[in-house]
Amino acid sequence: QLVLTQSPSASASLGASVKLTCTLSSEHSNYAIAWHQQQVEKGPRYLMKVNNDGSHTKGDGIPDRFSGSSSGAERYLIISSLQSDDEADYYCQTWDTGLYVFGSGTKVTVL
Amino acid sequence: EVQLVQSGAEVKKPGESLRISCQESGYNLNNYYISWVRQKPGKGLEWMGRIDPIDSKINYSPSFQGHVTISRDKSISKVYLQWRSLKASDTAMYYCARHPRGQSGHFDHWGQGTLVTVSS
C-alpha cells in the first residue's frame, strides 16, 4: 500500500532553517513526491516536485529559500531564512497508476 | 495564466443534491487531468478522484466511489463534482487541482476551494 508518513509538527526560529521529512512506504521508496503549502484559511499551493535522485522542480514564483532533497525512501523540504508567513501546514503527495496519496501534513511554527 | 476557478460556497440540507464546478483556463486542457480533493474542517487532504481530459475516463478513490460523481463539459472547460444525496459528513472544503497526463502526477495548480456546508 502506497503510504506517506509525515511528522505532525516542526518549529524553528525566525531566520533559521527547518527540514521537513516525508517517508514513502518501503516498497515505493523510489517514487517522486510533491510538496504543497497551506497557510491558515487558504487553499494549498504547489511548492515543488522532488525526484528519487534529489532533483527538484519548483512551482512558479517559489522563492529560492525553498529547496528539496532525497535520501532512500525519505523526501525532504528545506526552508531556509524562515519568515513569519512560512508558518503553515505542509503536505507531501505522491501517485501511482490512477491513484494519488497525501501525507497527513506537518504544521510548521515560526518561533 | 493558468487558472482553476471554482464555484461559490454552498449551504444545503441533508438529502439534497449538489453540483459544484471548476473552470479551467490558461493552458492546453488536453494535457492535464483534473482531480477533486476533500478537506474536512481541521483535517488533511484526501484525494477523491480524477477525470481524463481526452476520454473523460474517471478514476475514483475507493473511499469515494459510489458517493460522488465527477464529470466534465469540454465545450465550456468545466469539471464538476456532484452529490445525489448529501450527508452532514460531506461538510468540507473541496478543491480541484490539475496534474499532467503522463508519468508525473504532481498537482501543480489548485483551485481556490468551494466550501460545502450540509446542515439541517
PDB file of C-alpha atoms in Angstrom:
ATOM      1  CA  GLN A   1       0.000   0.000   0.000  1.00  0.00           C
ATOM      2  CA  LEU A   2       1.255   3.422  -1.033  1.00  0.00           C
ATOM      3  CA  VAL A   3       1.653   5.479   2.142  1.00  0.00           C
ATOM      4  CA  LEU A   4       3.363   8.768   3.011  1.00  0.00           C
ATOM      5  CA  THR A   5       4.399   9.461   6.606  1.00  0.00           C
ATOM      6  CA  GLN A   6       4.979  12.959   7.986  1.00  0.00           C
ATOM      7  CA  SER A   7       5.701  14.236  11.476  1.00  0.00           C
ATOM      8  CA  PRO A   8       2.762  16.255  12.869  1.00  0.00           C
ATOM      9  CA  SER A   9       4.746  19.349  13.758  1.00  0.00           C
ATOM     10  CA  ALA A  10       8.023  21.222  13.424  1.00  0.00           C
ATOM     11  CA  SER A  11       9.261  24.569  14.644  1.00  0.00           C
ATOM     12  CA  ALA A  12      12.191  26.876  14.174  1.00  0.00           C
ATOM     13  CA  SER A  13      13.077  30.462  14.900  1.00  0.00           C
ATOM     14  CA  LEU A  14      12.568  33.366  12.562  1.00  0.00           C
ATOM     15  CA  GLY A  15      15.509  33.458  10.140  1.00  0.00           C
ATOM     16  CA  ALA A  16      16.568  29.893  10.857  1.00  0.00           C
ATOM     17  CA  SER A  17      16.089  26.776   8.714  1.00  0.00           C
ATOM     18  CA  VAL A  18      13.743  23.845   9.041  1.00  0.00           C
ATOM     19  CA  LYS A  19      13.848  20.457   7.306  1.00  0.00           C
ATOM     20  CA  LEU A  20      10.613  18.535   6.834  1.00  0.00           C
ATOM     21  CA  THR A  21      10.584  14.814   6.107  1.00  0.00           C
ATOM     22  CA  CYS A  22       8.140  12.740   4.073  1.00  0.00           C
ATOM     23  CA  THR A  23       8.750   8.983   4.170  1.00  0.00           C
ATOM     24  CA  LEU A  24       7.474   6.679   1.437  1.00  0.00           C
ATOM     25  CA  SER A  25       6.315   3.148   2.168  1.00  0.00           C
ATOM     26  CA  SER A  26       9.303   0.845   1.728  1.00  0.00           C
ATOM     27  CA  GLU A  27       8.133  -0.851  -1.474  1.00  0.00           C
ATOM     28  CA  HIS A  28       7.684   2.593  -3.068  1.00  0.00           C
ATOM     29  CA  SER A  29      10.980   4.076  -1.970  1.00  0.00           C
ATOM     30  CA  ASN A  30      11.962   5.236  -5.487  1.00  0.00           C
ATOM     31  CA  TYR A  31       8.810   7.297  -6.103  1.00  0.00           C
ATOM     32  CA  ALA A  32       8.815  11.031  -6.640  1.00  0.00           C
ATOM     33  CA  ILE A  33       6.688  13.266  -4.438  1.00  0.00           C
ATOM     34  CA  ALA A  34       5.361  16.808  -4.454  1.00  0.00           C
ATOM     35  CA  TRP A  35       5.269  19.328  -1.601  1.00  0.00           C
ATOM     36  CA  HIS A  36       2.335  21.673  -1.037  1.00  0.00           C
ATOM     37  CA  GLN A  37       1.983  24.567   1.398  1.00  0.00           C
ATOM     38  CA  GLN A  38      -1.313  25.506   3.018  1.00  0.00           C
ATOM     39  CA  GLN A  39      -1.421  28.705   5.036  1.00  0.00           C
ATOM     40  CA  VAL A  40      -4.213  29.283   7.538  1.00  0.00           C
ATOM     41  CA  GLU A  41      -7.592  29.734   5.882  1.00  0.00           C
ATOM     42  CA  LYS A  42      -6.070  29.392   2.400  1.00  0.00           C
ATOM     43  CA  GLY A  43      -6.007  26.704  -0.259  1.00  0.00           C
ATOM     44  CA  PRO A  44      -2.992  24.520  -0.991  1.00  0.00           C
ATOM     45  CA  ARG A  45      -0.147  25.896  -3.075  1.00  0.00           C
ATOM     46  CA  TYR A  46       2.226  23.717  -5.057  1.00  0.00           C
ATOM     47  CA  LEU A  47       5.842  24.193  -3.975  1.00  0.00           C
ATOM     48  CA  MET A  48       7.898  21.584  -5.811  1.00  0.00           C
ATOM     49  CA  LYS A  49       8.303  18.068  -7.095  1.00  0.00           C
ATOM     50  CA  VAL A  50      11.186  16.056  -5.597  1.00  0.00           C
ATOM     51  CA  ASN A  51      12.536  13.098  -7.534  1.00  0.00           C
ATOM     52  CA  ASN A  52      14.223   9.965  -6.234  1.00  0.00           C
ATOM     53  CA  ASP A  53      17.644  11.366  -7.119  1.00  0.00           C
ATOM     54  CA  GLY A  54      17.028  14.550  -5.141  1.00  0.00           C
ATOM     55  CA  SER A  55      16.480  16.779  -8.146  1.00  0.00           C
ATOM     56  CA  HIS A  56      13.517  19.078  -7.740  1.00  0.00           C
ATOM     57  CA  THR A  57      11.319  21.291  -9.902  1.00  0.00           C
ATOM     58  CA  LYS A  58       9.677  24.258  -8.223  1.00  0.00           C
ATOM     59  CA  GLY A  59       6.383  25.887  -8.985  1.00  0.00           C
ATOM     60  CA  ASP A  60       6.009  29.379 -10.362  1.00  0.00           C
ATOM     61  CA  GLY A  61       7.237  32.084  -8.027  1.00  0.00           C
ATOM     62  CA  ILE A  62       8.505  29.793  -5.286  1.00  0.00           C
ATOM     63  CA  PRO A  63      11.439  31.536  -3.573  1.00  0.00           C
ATOM     64  CA  ASP A  64      14.961  30.125  -3.567  1.00  0.00           C
ATOM     65  CA  ARG A  65      14.596  29.696   0.221  1.00  0.00           C
ATOM     66  CA  PHE A  66      12.610  26.550  -0.534  1.00  0.00           C
ATOM     67  CA  SER A  67      14.544  23.514  -1.719  1.00  0.00           C
ATOM     68  CA  GLY A  68      14.155  19.756  -1.841  1.00  0.00           C
ATOM     69  CA  SER A  69      16.333  16.683  -1.496  1.00  0.00           C
ATOM     70  CA  SER A  70      16.079  12.916  -1.154  1.00  0.00           C
ATOM     71  CA  SER A  71      17.674  10.012   0.662  1.00  0.00           C
ATOM     72  CA  GLY A  72      16.399   6.459   0.284  1.00  0.00           C
ATOM     73  CA  ALA A  73      12.669   6.469   0.964  1.00  0.00           C
ATOM     74  CA  GLU A  74      12.797   9.941   2.527  1.00  0.00           C
ATOM     75  CA  ARG A  75      11.984  13.145   0.695  1.00  0.00           C
ATOM     76  CA  TYR A  76      12.797  16.484   2.262  1.00  0.00           C
ATOM     77  CA  LEU A  77      11.610  20.045   2.097  1.00  0.00           C
ATOM     78  CA  ILE A  78      14.116  22.560   3.408  1.00  0.00           C
ATOM     79  CA  ILE A  79      13.016  26.081   4.195  1.00  0.00           C
ATOM     80  CA  SER A  80      15.839  28.478   4.945  1.00  0.00           C
ATOM     81  CA  SER A  81      15.704  32.022   6.303  1.00  0.00           C
ATOM     82  CA  LEU A  82      12.307  31.298   7.835  1.00  0.00           C
ATOM     83  CA  GLN A  83       9.763  34.081   7.585  1.00  0.00           C
ATOM     84  CA  SER A  84       6.547  34.546   9.522  1.00  0.00           C
ATOM     85  CA  ASP A  85       4.394  33.694   6.517  1.00  0.00           C
ATOM     86  CA  ASP A  86       6.126  30.315   6.188  1.00  0.00           C
ATOM     87  CA  GLU A  87       4.017  29.292   9.167  1.00  0.00           C
ATOM     88  CA  ALA A  88       1.668  26.810   7.516  1.00  0.00           C
ATOM     89  CA  ASP A  89       0.778  23.172   7.018  1.00  0.00           C
ATOM     90  CA  TYR A  90       2.977  21.309   4.552  1.00  0.00           C
ATOM     91  CA  TYR A  91       1.704  18.246   2.760  1.00  0.00           C
ATOM     92  CA  CYS A  92       3.580  15.760   0.641  1.00  0.00           C
ATOM     93  CA  GLN A  93       1.788  13.990  -2.188  1.00  0.00           C
ATOM     94  CA  THR A  94       2.627  11.072  -4.437  1.00  0.00           C
ATOM     95  CA  TRP A  95       0.991   8.986  -7.123  1.00  0.00           C
ATOM     96  CA  ASP A  96       0.726   5.627  -8.781  1.00  0.00           C
ATOM     97  CA  THR A  97      -1.372   4.485 -11.742  1.00  0.00           C
ATOM     98  CA  GLY A  98      -4.799   6.024 -11.205  1.00  0.00           C
ATOM     99  CA  LEU A  99      -4.104   6.716  -7.525  1.00  0.00           C
ATOM    100  CA  TYR A 100      -2.987   9.777  -5.606  1.00  0.00           C
ATOM    101  CA  VAL A 101      -1.976   9.908  -1.960  1.00  0.00           C
ATOM    102  CA  PHE A 102      -1.323  12.703   0.536  1.00  0.00           C
ATOM    103  CA  GLY A 103       0.668  12.608   3.722  1.00  0.00           C
ATOM    104  CA  SER A 104      -1.058  13.741   6.899  1.00  0.00           C
ATOM    105  CA  GLY A 105       0.752  17.071   6.911  1.00  0.00           C
ATOM    106  CA  THR A 106       3.343  18.834   9.082  1.00  0.00           C
ATOM    107  CA  LYS A 107       2.426  22.033  10.880  1.00  0.00           C
ATOM    108  CA  VAL A 108       5.352  24.440  10.876  1.00  0.00           C
ATOM    109  CA  THR A 109       5.515  27.053  13.630  1.00  0.00           C
ATOM    110  CA  VAL A 110       7.858  30.011  13.338  1.00  0.00           C
ATOM    111  CA  LEU A 111       9.095  30.970  16.800  1.00  0.00           C
TER     112      LEU A 111
ATOM    113  CA  GLU B   1      -2.088  32.450 -16.824  1.00  0.00           C
ATOM    114  CA  VAL B   2      -3.220  29.076 -15.543  1.00  0.00           C
ATOM    115  CA  GLN B   3      -6.467  29.424 -13.607  1.00  0.00           C
ATOM    116  CA  LEU B   4      -8.790  26.990 -11.880  1.00  0.00           C
ATOM    117  CA  VAL B   5     -11.798  28.955 -10.666  1.00  0.00           C
ATOM    118  CA  GLN B   6     -14.320  27.154  -8.500  1.00  0.00           C
ATOM    119  CA  SER B   7     -17.969  27.902  -7.876  1.00  0.00           C
ATOM    120  CA  GLY B   8     -19.061  29.615  -4.674  1.00  0.00           C
ATOM    121  CA  ALA B   9     -19.868  28.327  -1.219  1.00  0.00           C
ATOM    122  CA  GLU B  10     -22.999  26.226  -0.755  1.00  0.00           C
ATOM    123  CA  VAL B  11     -25.274  25.560   2.210  1.00  0.00           C
ATOM    124  CA  LYS B  12     -27.509  22.541   1.810  1.00  0.00           C
ATOM    125  CA  LYS B  13     -29.753  20.266   3.851  1.00  0.00           C
ATOM    126  CA  PRO B  14     -29.173  16.525   4.271  1.00  0.00           C
ATOM    127  CA  GLY B  15     -30.676  14.593   1.386  1.00  0.00           C
ATOM    128  CA  GLU B  16     -30.371  17.454  -1.091  1.00  0.00           C
ATOM    129  CA  SER B  17     -28.364  17.204  -4.291  1.00  0.00           C
ATOM    130  CA  LEU B  18     -25.482  19.457  -5.274  1.00  0.00           C
ATOM    131  CA  ARG B  19     -23.098  20.073  -8.135  1.00  0.00           C
ATOM    132  CA  ILE B  20     -20.017  22.276  -7.800  1.00  0.00           C
ATOM    133  CA  SER B  21     -17.726  23.296 -10.610  1.00  0.00           C
ATOM    134  CA  CYS B  22     -14.125  24.060 -11.561  1.00  0.00           C
ATOM    135  CA  GLN B  23     -13.494  26.316 -14.549  1.00  0.00           C
ATOM    136  CA  GLU B  24     -10.202  25.693 -16.351  1.00  0.00           C
ATOM    137  CA  SER B  25      -8.362  28.321 -18.384  1.00  0.00           C
ATOM    138  CA  GLY B  26      -4.928  29.464 -19.496  1.00  0.00           C
ATOM    139  CA  TYR B  27      -3.491  26.139 -20.667  1.00  0.00           C
ATOM    140  CA  ASN B  28      -4.000  23.218 -23.023  1.00  0.00           C
ATOM    141  CA  LEU B  29      -6.726  21.278 -21.261  1.00  0.00           C
ATOM    142  CA  ASN B  30      -5.893  18.091 -23.159  1.00  0.00           C
ATOM    143  CA  ASN B  31      -2.575  17.790 -21.339  1.00  0.00           C
ATOM    144  CA  TYR B  32      -3.878  17.706 -17.762  1.00  0.00           C
ATOM    145  CA  TYR B  33      -6.126  15.626 -15.585  1.00  0.00           C
ATOM    146  CA  ILE B  34      -8.374  17.359 -13.055  1.00  0.00           C
ATOM    147  CA  SER B  35      -8.730  15.825  -9.615  1.00  0.00           C
ATOM    148  CA  TRP B  36     -11.009  16.698  -6.714  1.00  0.00           C
ATOM    149  CA  VAL B  37      -9.643  16.818  -3.164  1.00  0.00           C
ATOM    150  CA  ARG B  38     -11.624  16.987   0.076  1.00  0.00           C
ATOM    151  CA  GLN B  39     -10.541  18.711   3.257  1.00  0.00           C
ATOM    152  CA  LYS B  40     -12.768  18.322   6.293  1.00  0.00           C
ATOM    153  CA  PRO B  41     -12.569  21.037   8.970  1.00  0.00           C
ATOM    154  CA  GLY B  42      -9.239  20.852  10.763  1.00  0.00           C
ATOM    155  CA  LYS B  43      -8.141  17.772   8.805  1.00  0.00           C
ATOM    156  CA  GLY B  44      -5.812  16.861   5.961  1.00  0.00           C
ATOM    157  CA  LEU B  45      -6.190  16.485   2.214  1.00  0.00           C
ATOM    158  CA  GLU B  46      -7.973  13.463   0.712  1.00  0.00           C
ATOM    159  CA  TRP B  47      -7.901  12.598  -2.965  1.00  0.00           C
ATOM    160  CA  MET B  48     -11.395  11.820  -4.285  1.00  0.00           C
ATOM    161  CA  GLY B  49     -10.990  11.083  -7.974  1.00  0.00           C
ATOM    162  CA  ARG B  50      -9.732  12.345 -11.315  1.00  0.00           C
ATOM    163  CA  ILE B  51     -11.098  12.798 -14.833  1.00  0.00           C
ATOM    164  CA  ASP B  52      -9.163  12.342 -18.065  1.00  0.00           C
ATOM    165  CA  PRO B  53      -9.399  15.305 -20.457  1.00  0.00           C
ATOM    166  CA  ILE B  54      -9.319  13.157 -23.587  1.00  0.00           C
ATOM    167  CA  ASP B  55     -11.822  10.355 -22.971  1.00  0.00           C
ATOM    168  CA  SER B  56     -13.443  11.597 -19.712  1.00  0.00           C
ATOM    169  CA  LYS B  57     -12.494   8.322 -18.044  1.00  0.00           C
ATOM    170  CA  ILE B  58     -12.794   8.650 -14.282  1.00  0.00           C
ATOM    171  CA  ASN B  59     -10.755   7.013 -11.514  1.00  0.00           C
ATOM    172  CA  TYR B  60     -12.284   7.246  -8.062  1.00  0.00           C
ATOM    173  CA  SER B  61     -10.638   6.691  -4.717  1.00  0.00           C
ATOM    174  CA  PRO B  62     -12.236   3.594  -3.160  1.00  0.00           C
ATOM    175  CA  SER B  63     -13.253   5.848  -0.256  1.00  0.00           C
ATOM    176  CA  PHE B  64     -15.438   7.969  -2.521  1.00  0.00           C
ATOM    177  CA  GLN B  65     -16.568   5.502  -5.214  1.00  0.00           C
ATOM    178  CA  GLY B  66     -20.355   5.477  -5.314  1.00  0.00           C
ATOM    179  CA  HIS B  67     -20.737   8.572  -3.144  1.00  0.00           C
ATOM    180  CA  VAL B  68     -19.870  11.278  -5.670  1.00  0.00           C
ATOM    181  CA  THR B  69     -19.823  11.720  -9.441  1.00  0.00           C
ATOM    182  CA  ILE B  70     -17.156  13.558 -11.399  1.00  0.00           C
ATOM    183  CA  SER B  71     -17.947  14.806 -14.892  1.00  0.00           C
ATOM    184  CA  ARG B  72     -16.890  17.465 -17.373  1.00  0.00           C
ATOM    185  CA  ASP B  73     -18.258  19.671 -20.105  1.00  0.00           C
ATOM    186  CA  LYS B  74     -15.381  20.197 -22.530  1.00  0.00           C
ATOM    187  CA  SER B  75     -17.300  22.776 -24.530  1.00  0.00           C
ATOM    188  CA  ILE B  76     -17.154  25.208 -21.599  1.00  0.00           C
ATOM    189  CA  SER B  77     -13.974  23.878 -19.930  1.00  0.00           C
ATOM    190  CA  LYS B  78     -15.704  22.930 -16.692  1.00  0.00           C
ATOM    191  CA  VAL B  79     -15.278  19.953 -14.429  1.00  0.00           C
ATOM    192  CA  TYR B  80     -17.971  19.042 -11.920  1.00  0.00           C
ATOM    193  CA  LEU B  81     -18.294  17.238  -8.604  1.00  0.00           C
ATOM    194  CA  GLN B  82     -21.807  16.059  -7.813  1.00  0.00           C
ATOM    195  CA  TRP B  83     -23.738  14.505  -4.944  1.00  0.00           C
ATOM    196  CA  ARG B  84     -27.222  12.946  -5.288  1.00  0.00           C
ATOM    197  CA  SER B  85     -27.980  12.936  -1.581  1.00  0.00           C
ATOM    198  CA  LEU B  86     -25.813  14.966   0.760  1.00  0.00           C
ATOM    199  CA  LYS B  87     -24.996  13.959   4.312  1.00  0.00           C
ATOM    200  CA  ALA B  88     -23.794  16.091   7.189  1.00  0.00           C
ATOM    201  CA  SER B  89     -20.457  14.274   6.897  1.00  0.00           C
ATOM    202  CA  ASP B  90     -19.986  15.832   3.432  1.00  0.00           C
ATOM    203  CA  THR B  91     -19.390  19.198   5.099  1.00  0.00           C
ATOM    204  CA  ALA B  92     -15.916  20.150   3.916  1.00  0.00           C
ATOM    205  CA  MET B  93     -13.841  22.348   1.648  1.00  0.00           C
ATOM    206  CA  TYR B  94     -13.453  20.877  -1.822  1.00  0.00           C
ATOM    207  CA  TYR B  95     -10.562  21.713  -4.124  1.00  0.00           C
ATOM    208  CA  CYS B  96      -9.942  20.957  -7.767  1.00  0.00           C
ATOM    209  CA  ALA B  97      -6.362  20.579  -8.925  1.00  0.00           C
ATOM    210  CA  ARG B  98      -4.677  19.854 -12.219  1.00  0.00           C
ATOM    211  CA  HIS B  99      -1.883  17.355 -12.836  1.00  0.00           C
ATOM    212  CA  PRO B 100      -0.163  16.340 -16.031  1.00  0.00           C
ATOM    213  CA  ARG B 101      -1.190  13.408 -18.193  1.00  0.00           C
ATOM    214  CA  GLY B 102       1.777  11.103 -18.379  1.00  0.00           C
ATOM    215  CA  GLN B 103       4.060   9.666 -15.754  1.00  0.00           C
ATOM    216  CA  SER B 104       4.160  12.530 -13.286  1.00  0.00           C
ATOM    217  CA  GLY B 105       1.178  13.029 -11.016  1.00  0.00           C
ATOM    218  CA  HIS B 106       2.114  16.144  -9.084  1.00  0.00           C
ATOM    219  CA  PHE B 107      -0.722  18.599  -8.531  1.00  0.00           C
ATOM    220  CA  ASP B 108       0.788  21.835  -9.872  1.00  0.00           C
ATOM    221  CA  HIS B 109      -2.165  24.225  -9.719  1.00  0.00           C
ATOM    222  CA  TRP B 110      -5.102  24.350  -7.343  1.00  0.00           C
ATOM    223  CA  GLY B 111      -8.494  25.992  -7.367  1.00  0.00           C
ATOM    224  CA  GLN B 112      -9.400  28.364  -4.555  1.00  0.00           C
ATOM    225  CA  GLY B 113     -11.773  25.873  -2.959  1.00  0.00           C
ATOM    226  CA  THR B 114     -15.534  25.541  -2.519  1.00  0.00           C
ATOM    227  CA  LEU B 115     -16.939  25.290   0.998  1.00  0.00           C
ATOM    228  CA  VAL B 116     -19.888  22.922   1.249  1.00  0.00           C
ATOM    229  CA  THR B 117     -21.923  23.010   4.449  1.00  0.00           C
ATOM    230  CA  VAL B 118     -24.605  20.386   4.998  1.00  0.00           C
ATOM    231  CA  SER B 119     -26.843  21.061   7.959  1.00  0.00           C
ATOM    232  CA  SER B 120     -30.462  20.642   8.872  1.00  0.00           C
TER     233      SER B 120
END
